[in-house]
PDB file of C-alpha atoms in Angstrom:
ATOM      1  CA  UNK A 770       0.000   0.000   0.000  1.00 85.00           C
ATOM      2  CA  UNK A 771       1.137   3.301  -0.794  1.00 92.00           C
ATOM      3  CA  UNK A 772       1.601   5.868   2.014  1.00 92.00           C
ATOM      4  CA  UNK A 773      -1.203   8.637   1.991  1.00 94.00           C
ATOM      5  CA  UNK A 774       0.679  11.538   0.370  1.00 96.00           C
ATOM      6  CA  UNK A 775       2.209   9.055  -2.400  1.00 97.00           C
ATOM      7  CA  UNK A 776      -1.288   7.540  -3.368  1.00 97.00           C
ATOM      8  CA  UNK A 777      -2.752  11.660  -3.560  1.00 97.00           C
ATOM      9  CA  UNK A 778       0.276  12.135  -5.739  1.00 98.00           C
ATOM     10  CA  UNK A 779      -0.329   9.338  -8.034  1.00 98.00           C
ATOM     11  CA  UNK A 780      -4.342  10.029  -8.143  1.00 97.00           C
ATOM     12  CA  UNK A 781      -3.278  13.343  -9.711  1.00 98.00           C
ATOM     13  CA  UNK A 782      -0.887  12.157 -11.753  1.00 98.00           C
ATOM     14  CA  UNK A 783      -2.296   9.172 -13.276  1.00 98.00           C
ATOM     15  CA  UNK A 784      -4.977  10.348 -15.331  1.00 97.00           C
ATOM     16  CA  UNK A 785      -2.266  12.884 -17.311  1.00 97.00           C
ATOM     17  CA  UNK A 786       0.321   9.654 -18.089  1.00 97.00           C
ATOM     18  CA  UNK A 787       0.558   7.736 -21.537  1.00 96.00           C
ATOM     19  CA  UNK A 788       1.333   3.892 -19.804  1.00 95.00           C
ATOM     20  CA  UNK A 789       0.822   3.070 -16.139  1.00 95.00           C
ATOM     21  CA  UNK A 790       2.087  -0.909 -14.712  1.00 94.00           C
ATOM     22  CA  UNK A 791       1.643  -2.413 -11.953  1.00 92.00           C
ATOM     23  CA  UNK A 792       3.728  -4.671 -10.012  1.00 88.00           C
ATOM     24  CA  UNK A 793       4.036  -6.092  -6.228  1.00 87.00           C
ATOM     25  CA  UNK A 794       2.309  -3.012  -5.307  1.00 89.00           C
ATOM     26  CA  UNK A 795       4.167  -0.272  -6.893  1.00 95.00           C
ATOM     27  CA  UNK A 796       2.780   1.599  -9.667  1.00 97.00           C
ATOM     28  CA  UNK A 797       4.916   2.710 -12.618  1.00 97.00           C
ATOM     29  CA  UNK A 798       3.594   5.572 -14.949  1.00 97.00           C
ATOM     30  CA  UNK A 799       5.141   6.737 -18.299  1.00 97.00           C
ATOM     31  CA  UNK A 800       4.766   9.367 -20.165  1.00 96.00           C
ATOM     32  CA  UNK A 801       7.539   9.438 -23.312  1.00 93.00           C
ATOM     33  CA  UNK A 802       8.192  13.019 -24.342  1.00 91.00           C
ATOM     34  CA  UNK A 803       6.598  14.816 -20.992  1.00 95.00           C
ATOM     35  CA  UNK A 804       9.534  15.886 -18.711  1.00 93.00           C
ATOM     36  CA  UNK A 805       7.378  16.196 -15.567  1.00 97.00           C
ATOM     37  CA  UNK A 806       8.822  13.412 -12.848  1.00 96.00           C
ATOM     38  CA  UNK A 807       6.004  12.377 -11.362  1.00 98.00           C
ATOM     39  CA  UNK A 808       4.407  11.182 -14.965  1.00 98.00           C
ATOM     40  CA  UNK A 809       7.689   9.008 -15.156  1.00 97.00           C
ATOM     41  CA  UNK A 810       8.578   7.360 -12.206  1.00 97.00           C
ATOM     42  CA  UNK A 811       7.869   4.109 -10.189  1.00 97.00           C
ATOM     43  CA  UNK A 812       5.764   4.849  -7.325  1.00 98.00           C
ATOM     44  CA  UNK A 813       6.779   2.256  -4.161  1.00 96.00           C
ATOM     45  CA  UNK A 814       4.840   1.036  -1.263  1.00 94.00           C
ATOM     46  CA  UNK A 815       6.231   1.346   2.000  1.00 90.00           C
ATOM     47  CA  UNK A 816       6.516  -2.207   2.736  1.00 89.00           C
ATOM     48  CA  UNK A 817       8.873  -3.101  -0.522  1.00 87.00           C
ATOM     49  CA  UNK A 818       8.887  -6.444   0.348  1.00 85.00           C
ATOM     50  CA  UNK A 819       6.874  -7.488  -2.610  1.00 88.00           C
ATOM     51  CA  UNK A 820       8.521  -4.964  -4.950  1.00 91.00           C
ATOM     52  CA  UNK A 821      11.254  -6.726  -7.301  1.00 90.00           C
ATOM     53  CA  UNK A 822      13.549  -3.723  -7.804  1.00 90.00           C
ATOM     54  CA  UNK A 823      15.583  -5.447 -10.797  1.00 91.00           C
ATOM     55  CA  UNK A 824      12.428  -5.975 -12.249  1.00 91.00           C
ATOM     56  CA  UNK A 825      11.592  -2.230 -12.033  1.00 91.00           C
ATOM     57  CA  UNK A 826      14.809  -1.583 -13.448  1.00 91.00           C
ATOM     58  CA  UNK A 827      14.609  -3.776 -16.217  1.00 92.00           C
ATOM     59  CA  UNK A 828      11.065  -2.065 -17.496  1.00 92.00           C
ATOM     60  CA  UNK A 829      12.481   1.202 -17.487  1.00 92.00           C
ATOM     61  CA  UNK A 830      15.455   0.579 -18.983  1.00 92.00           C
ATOM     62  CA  UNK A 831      12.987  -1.147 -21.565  1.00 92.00           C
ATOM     63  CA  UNK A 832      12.019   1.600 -22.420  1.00 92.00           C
ATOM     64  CA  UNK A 833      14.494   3.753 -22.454  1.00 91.00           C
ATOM     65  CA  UNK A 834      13.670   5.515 -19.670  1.00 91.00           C
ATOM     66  CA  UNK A 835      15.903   6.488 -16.388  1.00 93.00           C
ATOM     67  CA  UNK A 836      15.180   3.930 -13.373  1.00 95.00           C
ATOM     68  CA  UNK A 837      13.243   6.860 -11.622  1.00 97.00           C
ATOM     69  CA  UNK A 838      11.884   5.885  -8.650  1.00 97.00           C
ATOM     70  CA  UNK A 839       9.227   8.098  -5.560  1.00 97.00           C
ATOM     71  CA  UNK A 840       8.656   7.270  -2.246  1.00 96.00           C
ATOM     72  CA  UNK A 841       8.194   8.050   1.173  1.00 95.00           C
ATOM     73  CA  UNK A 842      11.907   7.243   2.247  1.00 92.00           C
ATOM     74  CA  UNK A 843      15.258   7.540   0.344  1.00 88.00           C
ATOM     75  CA  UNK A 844      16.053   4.022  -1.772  1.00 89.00           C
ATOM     76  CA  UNK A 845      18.968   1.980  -0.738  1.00 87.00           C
ATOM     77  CA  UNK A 846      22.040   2.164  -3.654  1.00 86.00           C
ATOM     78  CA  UNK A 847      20.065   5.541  -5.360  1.00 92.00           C
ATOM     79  CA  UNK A 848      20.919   8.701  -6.669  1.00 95.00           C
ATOM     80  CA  UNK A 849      18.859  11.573  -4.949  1.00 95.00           C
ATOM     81  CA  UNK A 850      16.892  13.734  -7.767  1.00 95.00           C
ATOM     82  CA  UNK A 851      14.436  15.994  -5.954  1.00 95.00           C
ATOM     83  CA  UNK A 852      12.370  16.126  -2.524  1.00 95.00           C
ATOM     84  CA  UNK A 853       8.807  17.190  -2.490  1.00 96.00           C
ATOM     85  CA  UNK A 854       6.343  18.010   0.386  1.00 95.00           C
ATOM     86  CA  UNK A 855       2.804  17.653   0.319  1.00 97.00           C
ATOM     87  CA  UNK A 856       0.509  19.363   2.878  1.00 96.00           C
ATOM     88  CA  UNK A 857      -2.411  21.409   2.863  1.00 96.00           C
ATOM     89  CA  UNK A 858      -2.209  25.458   1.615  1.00 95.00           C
ATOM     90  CA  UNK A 859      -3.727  27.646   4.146  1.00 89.00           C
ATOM     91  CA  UNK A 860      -4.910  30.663   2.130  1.00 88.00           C
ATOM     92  CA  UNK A 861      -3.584  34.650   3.004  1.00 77.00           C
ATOM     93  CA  UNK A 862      -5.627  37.665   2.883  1.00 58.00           C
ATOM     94  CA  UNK A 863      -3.816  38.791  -0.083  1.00 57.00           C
ATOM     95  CA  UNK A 864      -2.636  41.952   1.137  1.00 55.00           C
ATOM     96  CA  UNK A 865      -0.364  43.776  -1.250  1.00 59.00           C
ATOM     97  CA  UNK A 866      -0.495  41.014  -4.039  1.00 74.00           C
ATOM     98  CA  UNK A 867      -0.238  42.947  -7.211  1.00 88.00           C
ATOM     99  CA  UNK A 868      -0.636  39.040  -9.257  1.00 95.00           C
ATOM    100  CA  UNK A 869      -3.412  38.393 -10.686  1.00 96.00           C
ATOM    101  CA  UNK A 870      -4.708  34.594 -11.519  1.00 97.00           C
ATOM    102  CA  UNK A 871      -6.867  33.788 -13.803  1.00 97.00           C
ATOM    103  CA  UNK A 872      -8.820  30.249 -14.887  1.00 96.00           C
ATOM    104  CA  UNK A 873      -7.218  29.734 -18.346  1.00 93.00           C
ATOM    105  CA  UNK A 874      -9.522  27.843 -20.789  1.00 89.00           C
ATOM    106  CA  UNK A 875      -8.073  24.216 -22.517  1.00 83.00           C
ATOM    107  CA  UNK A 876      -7.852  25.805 -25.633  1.00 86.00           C
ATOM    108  CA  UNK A 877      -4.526  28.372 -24.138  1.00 91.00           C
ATOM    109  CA  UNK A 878      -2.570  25.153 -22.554  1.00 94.00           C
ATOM    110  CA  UNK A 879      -0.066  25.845 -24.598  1.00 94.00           C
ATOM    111  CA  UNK A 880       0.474  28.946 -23.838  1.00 96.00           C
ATOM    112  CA  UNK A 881      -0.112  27.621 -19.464  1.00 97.00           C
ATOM    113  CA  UNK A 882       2.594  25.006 -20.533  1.00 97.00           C
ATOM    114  CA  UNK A 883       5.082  27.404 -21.990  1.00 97.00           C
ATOM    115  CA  UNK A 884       5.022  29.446 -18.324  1.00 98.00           C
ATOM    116  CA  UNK A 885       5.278  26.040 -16.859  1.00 97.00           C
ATOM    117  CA  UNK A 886       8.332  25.278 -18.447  1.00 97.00           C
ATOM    118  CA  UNK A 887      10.173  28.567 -18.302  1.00 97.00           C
ATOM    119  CA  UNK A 888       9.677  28.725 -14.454  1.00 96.00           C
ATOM    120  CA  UNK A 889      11.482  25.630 -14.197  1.00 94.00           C
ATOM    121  CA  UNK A 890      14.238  26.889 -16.942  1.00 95.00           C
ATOM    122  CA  UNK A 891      13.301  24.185 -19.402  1.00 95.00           C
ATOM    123  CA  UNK A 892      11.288  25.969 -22.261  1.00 96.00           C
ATOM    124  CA  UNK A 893      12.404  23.655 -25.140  1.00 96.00           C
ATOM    125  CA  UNK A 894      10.204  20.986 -23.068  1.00 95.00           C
ATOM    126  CA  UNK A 895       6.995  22.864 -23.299  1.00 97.00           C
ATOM    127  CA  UNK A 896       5.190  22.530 -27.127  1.00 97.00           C
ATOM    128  CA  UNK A 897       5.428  18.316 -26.397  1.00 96.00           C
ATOM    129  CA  UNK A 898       4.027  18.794 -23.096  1.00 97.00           C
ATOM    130  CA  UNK A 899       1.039  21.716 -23.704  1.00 96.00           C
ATOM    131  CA  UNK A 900       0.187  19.131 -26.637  1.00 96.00           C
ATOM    132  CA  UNK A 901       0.161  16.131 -24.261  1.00 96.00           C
ATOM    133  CA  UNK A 902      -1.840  18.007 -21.383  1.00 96.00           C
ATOM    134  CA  UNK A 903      -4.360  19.232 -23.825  1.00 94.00           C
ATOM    135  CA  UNK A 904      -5.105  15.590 -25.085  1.00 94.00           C
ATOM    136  CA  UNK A 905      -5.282  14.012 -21.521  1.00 94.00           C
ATOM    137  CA  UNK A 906      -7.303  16.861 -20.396  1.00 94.00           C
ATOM    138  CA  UNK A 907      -9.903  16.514 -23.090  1.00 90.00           C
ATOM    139  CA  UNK A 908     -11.640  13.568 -21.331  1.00 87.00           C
ATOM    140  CA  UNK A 909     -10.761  14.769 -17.712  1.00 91.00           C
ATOM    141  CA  UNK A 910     -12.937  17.582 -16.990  1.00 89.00           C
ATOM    142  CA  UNK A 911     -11.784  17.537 -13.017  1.00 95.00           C
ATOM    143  CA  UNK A 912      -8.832  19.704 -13.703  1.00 97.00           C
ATOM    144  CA  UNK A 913      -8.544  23.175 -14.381  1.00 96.00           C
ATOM    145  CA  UNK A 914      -5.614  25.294 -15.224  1.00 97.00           C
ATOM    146  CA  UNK A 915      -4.611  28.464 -14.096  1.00 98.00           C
ATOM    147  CA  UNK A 916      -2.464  31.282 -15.092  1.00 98.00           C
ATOM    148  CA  UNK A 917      -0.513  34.211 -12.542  1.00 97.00           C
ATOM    149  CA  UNK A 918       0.223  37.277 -14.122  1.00 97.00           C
ATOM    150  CA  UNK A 919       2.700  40.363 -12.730  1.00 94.00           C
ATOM    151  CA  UNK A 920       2.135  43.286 -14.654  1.00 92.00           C
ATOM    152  CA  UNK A 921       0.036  42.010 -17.375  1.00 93.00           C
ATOM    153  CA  UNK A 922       3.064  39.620 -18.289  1.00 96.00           C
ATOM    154  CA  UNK A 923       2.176  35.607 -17.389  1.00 97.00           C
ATOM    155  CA  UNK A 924       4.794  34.252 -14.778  1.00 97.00           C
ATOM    156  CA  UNK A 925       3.204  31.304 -13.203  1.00 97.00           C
ATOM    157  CA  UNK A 926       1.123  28.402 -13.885  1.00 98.00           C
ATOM    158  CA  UNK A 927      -0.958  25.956 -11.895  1.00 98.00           C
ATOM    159  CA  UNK A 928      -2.813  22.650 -12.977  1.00 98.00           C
ATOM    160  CA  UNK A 929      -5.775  22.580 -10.126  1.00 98.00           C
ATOM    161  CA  UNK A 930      -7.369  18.808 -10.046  1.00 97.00           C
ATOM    162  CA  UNK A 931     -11.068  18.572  -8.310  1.00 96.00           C
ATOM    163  CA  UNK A 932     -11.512  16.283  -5.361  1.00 95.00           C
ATOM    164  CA  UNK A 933     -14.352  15.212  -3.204  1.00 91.00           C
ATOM    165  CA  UNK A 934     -12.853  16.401  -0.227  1.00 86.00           C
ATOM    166  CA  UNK A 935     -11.828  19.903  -1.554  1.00 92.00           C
ATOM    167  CA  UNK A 936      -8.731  19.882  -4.316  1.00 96.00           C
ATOM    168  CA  UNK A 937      -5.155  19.111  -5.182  1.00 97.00           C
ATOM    169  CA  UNK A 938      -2.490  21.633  -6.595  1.00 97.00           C
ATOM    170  CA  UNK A 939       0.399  19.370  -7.414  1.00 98.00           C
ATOM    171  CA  UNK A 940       1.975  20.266 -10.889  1.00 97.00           C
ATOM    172  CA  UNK A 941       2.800  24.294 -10.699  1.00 97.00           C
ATOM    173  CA  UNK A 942       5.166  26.279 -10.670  1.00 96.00           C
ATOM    174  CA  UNK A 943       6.068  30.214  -9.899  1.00 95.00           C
ATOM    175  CA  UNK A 944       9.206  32.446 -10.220  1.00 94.00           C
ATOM    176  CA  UNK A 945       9.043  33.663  -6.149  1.00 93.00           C
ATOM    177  CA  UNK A 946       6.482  33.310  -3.334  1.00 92.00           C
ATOM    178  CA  UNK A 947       4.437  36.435  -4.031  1.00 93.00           C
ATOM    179  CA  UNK A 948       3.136  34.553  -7.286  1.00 95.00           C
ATOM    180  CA  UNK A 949       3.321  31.397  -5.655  1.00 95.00           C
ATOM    181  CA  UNK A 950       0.965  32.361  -2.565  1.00 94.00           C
ATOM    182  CA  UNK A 951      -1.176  33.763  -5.367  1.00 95.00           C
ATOM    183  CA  UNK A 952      -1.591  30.876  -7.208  1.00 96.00           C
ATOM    184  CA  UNK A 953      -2.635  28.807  -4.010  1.00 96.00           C
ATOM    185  CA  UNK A 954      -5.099  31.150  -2.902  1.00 95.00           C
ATOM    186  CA  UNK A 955      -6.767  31.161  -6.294  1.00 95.00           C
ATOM    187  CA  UNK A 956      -6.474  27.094  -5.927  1.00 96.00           C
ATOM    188  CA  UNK A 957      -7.842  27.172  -2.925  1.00 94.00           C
ATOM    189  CA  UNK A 958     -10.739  29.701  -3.412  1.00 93.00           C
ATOM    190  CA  UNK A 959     -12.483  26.923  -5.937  1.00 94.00           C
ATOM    191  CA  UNK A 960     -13.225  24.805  -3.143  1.00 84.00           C
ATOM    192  CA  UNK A 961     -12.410  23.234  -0.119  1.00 82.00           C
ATOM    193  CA  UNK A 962      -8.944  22.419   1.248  1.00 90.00           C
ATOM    194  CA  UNK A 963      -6.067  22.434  -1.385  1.00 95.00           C
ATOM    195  CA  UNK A 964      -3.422  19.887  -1.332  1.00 97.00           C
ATOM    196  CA  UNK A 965       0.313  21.398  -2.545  1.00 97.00           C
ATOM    197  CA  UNK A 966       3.115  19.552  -3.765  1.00 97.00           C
ATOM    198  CA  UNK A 967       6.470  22.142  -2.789  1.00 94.00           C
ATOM    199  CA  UNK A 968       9.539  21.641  -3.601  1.00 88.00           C
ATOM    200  CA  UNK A 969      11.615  21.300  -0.654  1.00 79.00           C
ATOM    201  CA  UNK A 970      13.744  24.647  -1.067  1.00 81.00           C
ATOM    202  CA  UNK A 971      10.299  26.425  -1.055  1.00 85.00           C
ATOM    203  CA  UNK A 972       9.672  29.401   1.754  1.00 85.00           C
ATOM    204  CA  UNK A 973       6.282  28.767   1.870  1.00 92.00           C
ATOM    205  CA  UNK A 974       4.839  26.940   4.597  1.00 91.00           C
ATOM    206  CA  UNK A 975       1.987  23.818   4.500  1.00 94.00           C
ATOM    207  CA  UNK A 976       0.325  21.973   7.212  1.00 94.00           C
ATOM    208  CA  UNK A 977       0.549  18.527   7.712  1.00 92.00           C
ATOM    209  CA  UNK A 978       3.301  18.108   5.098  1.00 93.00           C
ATOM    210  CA  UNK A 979       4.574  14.961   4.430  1.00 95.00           C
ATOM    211  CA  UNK A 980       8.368  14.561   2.318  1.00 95.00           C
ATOM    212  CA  UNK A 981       8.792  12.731  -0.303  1.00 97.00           C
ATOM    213  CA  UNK A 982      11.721  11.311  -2.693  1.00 97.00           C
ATOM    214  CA  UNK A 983      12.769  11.127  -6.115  1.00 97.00           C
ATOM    215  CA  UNK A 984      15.753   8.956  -6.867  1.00 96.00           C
ATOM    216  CA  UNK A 985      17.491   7.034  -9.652  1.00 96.00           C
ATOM    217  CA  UNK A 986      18.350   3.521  -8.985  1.00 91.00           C
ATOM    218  CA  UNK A 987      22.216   2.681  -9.515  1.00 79.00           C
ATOM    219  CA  UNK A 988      23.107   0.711 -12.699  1.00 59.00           C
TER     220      UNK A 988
END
């Protein structure tokens, strides 16, 4: 079984990928083409008894894919790639805020995925994956973009998924916290309590935050 803040990550995720396997109770998803990790990573239970690492391995490698690899705890023999923590946003007042969000309609993902990928300093990733988002997102009404802008210029996007108990912000990204804490709020403000996936360098602050790991396995 998955610990709680893996299985809310893979919920998200899921629906966006191209493949998904299953195997001793970790789930792999992959998404060829999409440089987002959590589309291409093997997602592992906390009791890895039943999980046949070389097997993993073996799949990715398959298909030409690093052994990526997201849990709750750091992987024996890995290579450390990023830390995340989920939690819950508690909104601000806004106060001072000059960002404005807005909800950006499927037709501009493109446009949402070329922010995306210039926050993170990758912008040569973002035509394949505003093309792959606005496929996957054709059939899955539940999620709804949104776009920050500074200035009238865009700066930071947000990919908000509907949930029963409230919602889940958990691929975004944003330049500094000013847009960042905008973004959230706006999240937040369709519903219900958000759940936020930081990154673990990130000043902003979450309740109930759990960490978790991305790693390569070793050849």
């Amino acid at each position: 079984m998955l610990p709680p803040a893996l299985a809310s990550l893979l919920a998200f995720h899921a629906p966006l990928s191209t493949l998904q396997r299953e195997q001793g109770g970790a789930t792999t998803l992959l998404t060829p083409g999409v440089n987002v990790l959590a589309l291409n990573a093997t997602y592992l239970p906390e009791n890895r008894s039943g999980v046949d690492l070389e097997t993993v391995r073996d799949w990715h490698e398959g298909q030409g894919q690093p052994v990526l690899v997201v849990g709750a705890a750091p992987v024996p023999n890995s290579q450390p790639v990023a830390r995340l923590r989920l939690g819950l946003w508690h909104p601000g007042d806004g106060t001072g805020n000059e960002v404005v969000v807005e909800q950006l309609s499927r037709l501009h993902l493109g446009t949402w995925a070329g922010v995306l990928a210039g926050v993170y300093d990758t912008p040569e990733w973002a035509p394949a994956l505003g093309r792959h988002l606005a496929a996957r997102l054709e059939d899955e009404r539940s999620y709804l973009p949104l776009l920050a802008y500074r200035s009238s210029v865009p700066v930071g996007a947000l990919l908000w998924q509907a949930r029963p108990e409230g919602g889940a912000a958990l691929l975004w990204g944003a330049p500094d916290d000013e847009v960042g804490s905008a973004l959230l709020d706006s999240a937040a403000g369709l519903g219900g309590e958000v759940q936020v996936a930081l990154p673990n360098h990130s000043g902003l602050s979450l309740r109930e935050s759990q960490e978790l790991h991305f790693s390569l396995l070793e050849v």
